[in-house]
Every structure is written in C-alpha cells, then in structure tokens.
C-alpha cells in the first residue's frame, strides 16, 4: 500500500523499533520506554501499510495484559517497558491513550476485516471510555476530544453530549490550545 519510497522507509523504521518478543514499539532507538499512544500510532501505520503481523504484535500485547488482569479494567497505564511488555510502575492510565488505542483497533479491523480476534480488548476500551465520560471534567481537553472521536460509533447521544459539554467547559492555558483542541472536536463531528 505504500505510495512512496520515503513512506516505505518510515514504516520500516517504525518496524525496526518493534520488540520481537513483546510486540511493543519503542519511542526511539535504544530506549526501553514507550507509551500506549505511541503504540496506537504504530498500529495505524502498520495497518495502513498492510503489515498485519506488526499491527497484531502491538494489539496482542495489550490484549494479553487486559486478559491477564484479575481486576476490573481501569485502563492501561500510560508508560510501558518495551522489553517486558508490562506497564512501568507508578504510571497511571490516560483516557486519551485508551481512545487512541480504540481508534487504532477500529482502523485495524476496517483494513483487515477482522472483527472477532480483539473483541475483549474492544469491549473493555468501549466500557472504560463510557464510564470515564461521566467524569470527563477531570480529563484534559485533548483526552476528551480523543474520547469523543473514538466513541462516536459506539455510544448514544447522551455520552457524546456529555463529552462535548466537558470539552467546551475546559479551561485553557492559551487561545492556541483552545483552537487546537476545537479542531479535534470539529474534525470528529
């Protein structure tokens, strides 16, 4: 699917950051750290370029971690260790990360037509984001915008209205932040 040699090189570079055991993608060469967000972006790139095995490596890691948890799913911690495939201690979940992972999973399913393999992961993310929408005033504006975009196919108007209300009630440090985040909501609508 690649459209240029430059794009091929970019995707090959991202693939070079994959850990062959855990399936996670490092943030940069020589680093063991990564985030849910960076791996969601990698899934999008891999799916776009038809690299199913690479996309599934990332999704498999999060699916394994969700299935291994005996507690109610509260989201994936933001920071992870690429080599162990486990969250870094002390890292907390970010709603925006969950939203981006759900968007990446949806895109993977759209590209490859696979609807059942990651059902537990998808259901967990949708349920989590639905619950967190009730407390969206505690979420940063970028997270709310990502939640809105990710939840559009799955939710009733009530939850989307709540997310939109939270977004427009957010306080911003500068007008530039407000304009940037408003663009996310407009593009998702």
Tab-separated table of C-alpha atoms in Angstrom:
chain	number	residue	atom	x	y	z
A	1	UNK	CA	0.000	0.000	0.000
A	2	UNK	CA	2.961	2.336	0.350
A	3	UNK	CA	2.878	5.224	-2.065
A	4	UNK	CA	6.492	6.346	-1.983
A	5	UNK	CA	9.991	5.177	-1.101
A	6	UNK	CA	10.031	7.730	1.741
A	7	UNK	CA	6.881	6.230	3.259
A	8	UNK	CA	8.363	2.740	2.946
A	9	UNK	CA	11.457	3.913	4.829
A	10	UNK	CA	9.353	5.500	7.576
A	11	UNK	CA	7.314	2.350	8.123
A	12	UNK	CA	10.463	0.211	8.057
A	13	UNK	CA	11.964	2.491	10.701
A	14	UNK	CA	8.904	2.103	12.943
A	15	UNK	CA	9.080	-1.672	12.401
A	16	UNK	CA	12.735	-1.584	13.486
A	17	UNK	CA	11.554	-0.261	16.859
A	18	UNK	CA	9.377	-3.360	17.433
A	19	UNK	CA	10.400	-5.739	20.163
A	20	UNK	CA	10.115	-9.241	18.632
A	21	UNK	CA	9.014	-10.816	21.919
A	22	UNK	CA	6.514	-8.319	23.353
A	23	UNK	CA	5.290	-6.750	20.107
A	24	UNK	CA	5.552	-3.221	21.503
A	25	UNK	CA	7.196	-0.359	19.622
A	26	UNK	CA	9.831	1.766	21.371
A	27	UNK	CA	9.594	5.543	21.242
A	28	UNK	CA	13.097	5.763	19.756
A	29	UNK	CA	16.161	3.642	19.085
A	30	UNK	CA	17.956	2.328	22.147
A	31	UNK	CA	15.088	3.132	24.515
A	32	UNK	CA	13.082	0.628	26.520
A	33	UNK	CA	10.266	3.055	27.244
A	34	UNK	CA	7.107	3.558	25.267
A	35	UNK	CA	3.511	4.624	25.684
A	36	UNK	CA	0.085	3.351	24.748
A	37	UNK	CA	-0.297	6.394	22.483
A	38	UNK	CA	2.905	5.689	20.525
A	39	UNK	CA	1.869	2.083	20.027
A	40	UNK	CA	-1.611	3.111	18.865
A	41	UNK	CA	0.054	5.313	16.238
A	42	UNK	CA	2.228	2.364	15.203
A	43	UNK	CA	-0.880	0.171	14.750
A	44	UNK	CA	-2.363	2.857	12.490
A	45	UNK	CA	0.810	2.994	10.386
A	46	UNK	CA	1.165	-0.785	10.183
A	47	UNK	CA	-2.486	-1.296	9.237
A	48	UNK	CA	-2.310	1.449	6.629
A	49	UNK	CA	0.657	-0.259	5.017
A	50	UNK	CA	-0.845	-3.760	5.202
A	51	UNK	CA	1.626	-5.017	7.805
A	52	UNK	CA	-0.853	-7.140	9.706
A	53	UNK	CA	1.641	-9.128	11.793
A	54	UNK	CA	3.274	-5.953	13.114
A	55	UNK	CA	-0.099	-4.390	13.978
A	56	UNK	CA	-1.203	-7.592	15.686
A	57	UNK	CA	2.005	-7.743	17.721
A	58	UNK	CA	1.101	-4.446	19.367
A	59	UNK	CA	-2.578	-5.313	19.811
A	60	UNK	CA	-1.693	-8.776	21.165
A	61	UNK	CA	0.394	-7.214	23.943
A	62	UNK	CA	-2.474	-5.040	25.185
A	63	UNK	CA	-4.987	-7.857	24.722
A	64	UNK	CA	-2.767	-10.203	26.798
A	65	UNK	CA	-2.393	-7.637	29.560
A	66	UNK	CA	-6.132	-6.998	29.717
A	67	UNK	CA	-6.955	-10.715	29.804
A	68	UNK	CA	-4.306	-11.384	32.481
A	69	UNK	CA	-5.726	-8.778	34.844
A	70	UNK	CA	-7.961	-10.144	37.568
A	71	UNK	CA	-9.193	-6.673	38.498
A	72	UNK	CA	-11.861	-4.628	36.765
A	73	UNK	CA	-10.284	-2.895	33.760
A	74	UNK	CA	-9.385	0.683	34.703
A	75	UNK	CA	-7.381	1.472	31.582
A	76	UNK	CA	-3.828	0.801	30.519
A	77	UNK	CA	-1.115	2.751	32.320
A	78	UNK	CA	0.411	5.395	30.054
A	79	UNK	CA	4.056	4.222	30.187
A	80	UNK	CA	5.310	0.736	29.292
A	81	UNK	CA	8.567	-1.193	29.087
A	82	UNK	CA	9.129	-2.437	25.549
A	83	UNK	CA	11.336	-5.348	26.661
A	84	UNK	CA	8.991	-6.756	29.311
A	85	UNK	CA	5.681	-5.844	27.667
A	86	UNK	CA	4.477	-4.587	31.042
A	87	UNK	CA	3.471	-1.172	32.349
A	88	UNK	CA	6.050	0.893	34.203
A	89	UNK	CA	5.367	1.041	37.915
A	90	UNK	CA	3.673	4.213	39.045
A	91	UNK	CA	2.311	5.056	35.614
A	92	UNK	CA	-1.393	5.903	35.525
A	93	UNK	CA	-3.943	5.404	32.739
A	94	UNK	CA	-4.755	8.271	30.400
A	95	UNK	CA	-8.181	8.347	28.780
A	96	UNK	CA	-6.716	9.773	25.573
A	97	UNK	CA	-4.449	6.731	25.297
A	98	UNK	CA	-7.434	4.382	25.576
A	99	UNK	CA	-9.271	6.425	22.954
A	100	UNK	CA	-6.334	6.341	20.543
A	101	UNK	CA	-5.934	2.591	21.038
A	102	UNK	CA	-9.640	2.105	20.269
A	103	UNK	CA	-9.322	4.259	17.127
A	104	UNK	CA	-6.301	2.189	16.034
A	105	UNK	CA	-8.141	-1.077	16.717
A	106	UNK	CA	-11.130	0.138	14.695
A	107	UNK	CA	-8.837	1.032	11.792
A	108	UNK	CA	-7.081	-2.342	12.005
A	109	UNK	CA	-10.487	-4.067	11.822
A	110	UNK	CA	-11.557	-1.900	8.896
A	111	UNK	CA	-8.393	-2.649	6.916
A	112	UNK	CA	-8.132	-6.374	7.633
A	113	UNK	CA	-11.803	-7.263	8.116
A	114	UNK	CA	-11.024	-8.969	11.432
A	115	UNK	CA	-13.966	-8.411	13.775
A	116	UNK	CA	-13.644	-11.090	16.473
A	117	UNK	CA	-9.972	-11.503	17.417
A	118	UNK	CA	-9.807	-8.487	19.741
A	119	UNK	CA	-13.414	-8.485	20.979
A	120	UNK	CA	-12.414	-8.493	24.685
A	121	UNK	CA	-9.974	-5.621	24.128
A	122	UNK	CA	-12.520	-3.579	22.181
A	123	UNK	CA	-15.319	-4.215	24.682
A	124	UNK	CA	-13.010	-3.253	27.550
A	125	UNK	CA	-11.978	0.007	25.890
A	126	UNK	CA	-15.553	0.966	24.981
A	127	UNK	CA	-16.801	0.199	28.510
A	128	UNK	CA	-13.928	2.132	30.084
A	129	UNK	CA	-14.456	5.208	27.916
A	130	UNK	CA	-18.209	5.091	28.520
A	131	UNK	CA	-17.588	5.078	32.280
A	132	UNK	CA	-14.943	7.791	32.125
A	133	UNK	CA	-17.270	10.054	30.126
A	134	UNK	CA	-19.271	10.537	33.329
A	135	UNK	CA	-16.166	12.092	34.901
A	136	UNK	CA	-14.856	13.845	31.815
A	137	UNK	CA	-14.435	17.165	33.623
A	138	UNK	CA	-11.357	15.533	35.195
A	139	UNK	CA	-9.845	14.722	31.787
A	140	UNK	CA	-7.639	17.133	29.813
A	141	UNK	CA	-9.230	18.626	26.705
A	142	UNK	CA	-7.131	16.547	24.303
A	143	UNK	CA	-8.278	13.394	26.060
A	144	UNK	CA	-11.914	14.452	25.877
A	145	UNK	CA	-11.584	15.207	22.147
A	146	UNK	CA	-9.982	11.801	21.532
A	147	UNK	CA	-12.689	10.092	23.613
A	148	UNK	CA	-15.374	11.825	21.559
A	149	UNK	CA	-13.830	10.687	18.266
A	150	UNK	CA	-13.315	7.112	19.468
A	151	UNK	CA	-16.782	6.735	20.968
A	152	UNK	CA	-18.785	8.063	18.016
A	153	UNK	CA	-19.503	4.601	16.539
A	154	UNK	CA	-20.355	3.012	19.895
A	155	UNK	CA	-22.397	5.305	22.005
A	156	UNK	CA	-25.657	7.047	22.438
A	157	UNK	CA	-26.122	10.772	22.106
A	158	UNK	CA	-26.117	11.236	25.892
A	159	UNK	CA	-22.466	10.232	26.269
A	160	UNK	CA	-21.340	12.215	23.233
A	161	UNK	CA	-23.248	15.258	24.500
A	162	UNK	CA	-21.533	14.897	27.875
A	163	UNK	CA	-18.095	14.723	26.255
A	164	UNK	CA	-18.855	17.748	24.080
A	165	UNK	CA	-20.051	19.676	27.153
A	166	UNK	CA	-16.872	18.799	29.066
A	167	UNK	CA	-14.708	19.826	26.150
A	168	UNK	CA	-16.274	23.249	25.862
A	169	UNK	CA	-16.109	23.733	29.641
A	170	UNK	CA	-12.353	23.050	29.732
A	171	UNK	CA	-10.090	25.847	30.866
A	172	UNK	CA	-7.192	26.587	28.554
A	173	UNK	CA	-3.773	27.983	29.209
A	174	UNK	CA	-3.797	29.910	25.938
A	175	UNK	CA	-6.032	30.606	22.982
A	176	UNK	CA	-3.784	28.420	20.826
A	177	UNK	CA	-4.592	25.397	22.994
A	178	UNK	CA	-8.295	26.119	22.638
A	179	UNK	CA	-8.074	26.419	18.836
A	180	UNK	CA	-6.022	23.221	18.546
A	181	UNK	CA	-8.452	21.213	20.652
A	182	UNK	CA	-11.506	22.721	18.975
A	183	UNK	CA	-10.138	21.451	15.667
A	184	UNK	CA	-10.130	17.879	17.070
A	185	UNK	CA	-13.805	18.133	18.014
A	186	UNK	CA	-14.803	19.686	14.689
A	187	UNK	CA	-12.953	17.025	12.702
A	188	UNK	CA	-14.510	14.261	14.805
A	189	UNK	CA	-18.064	15.591	14.403
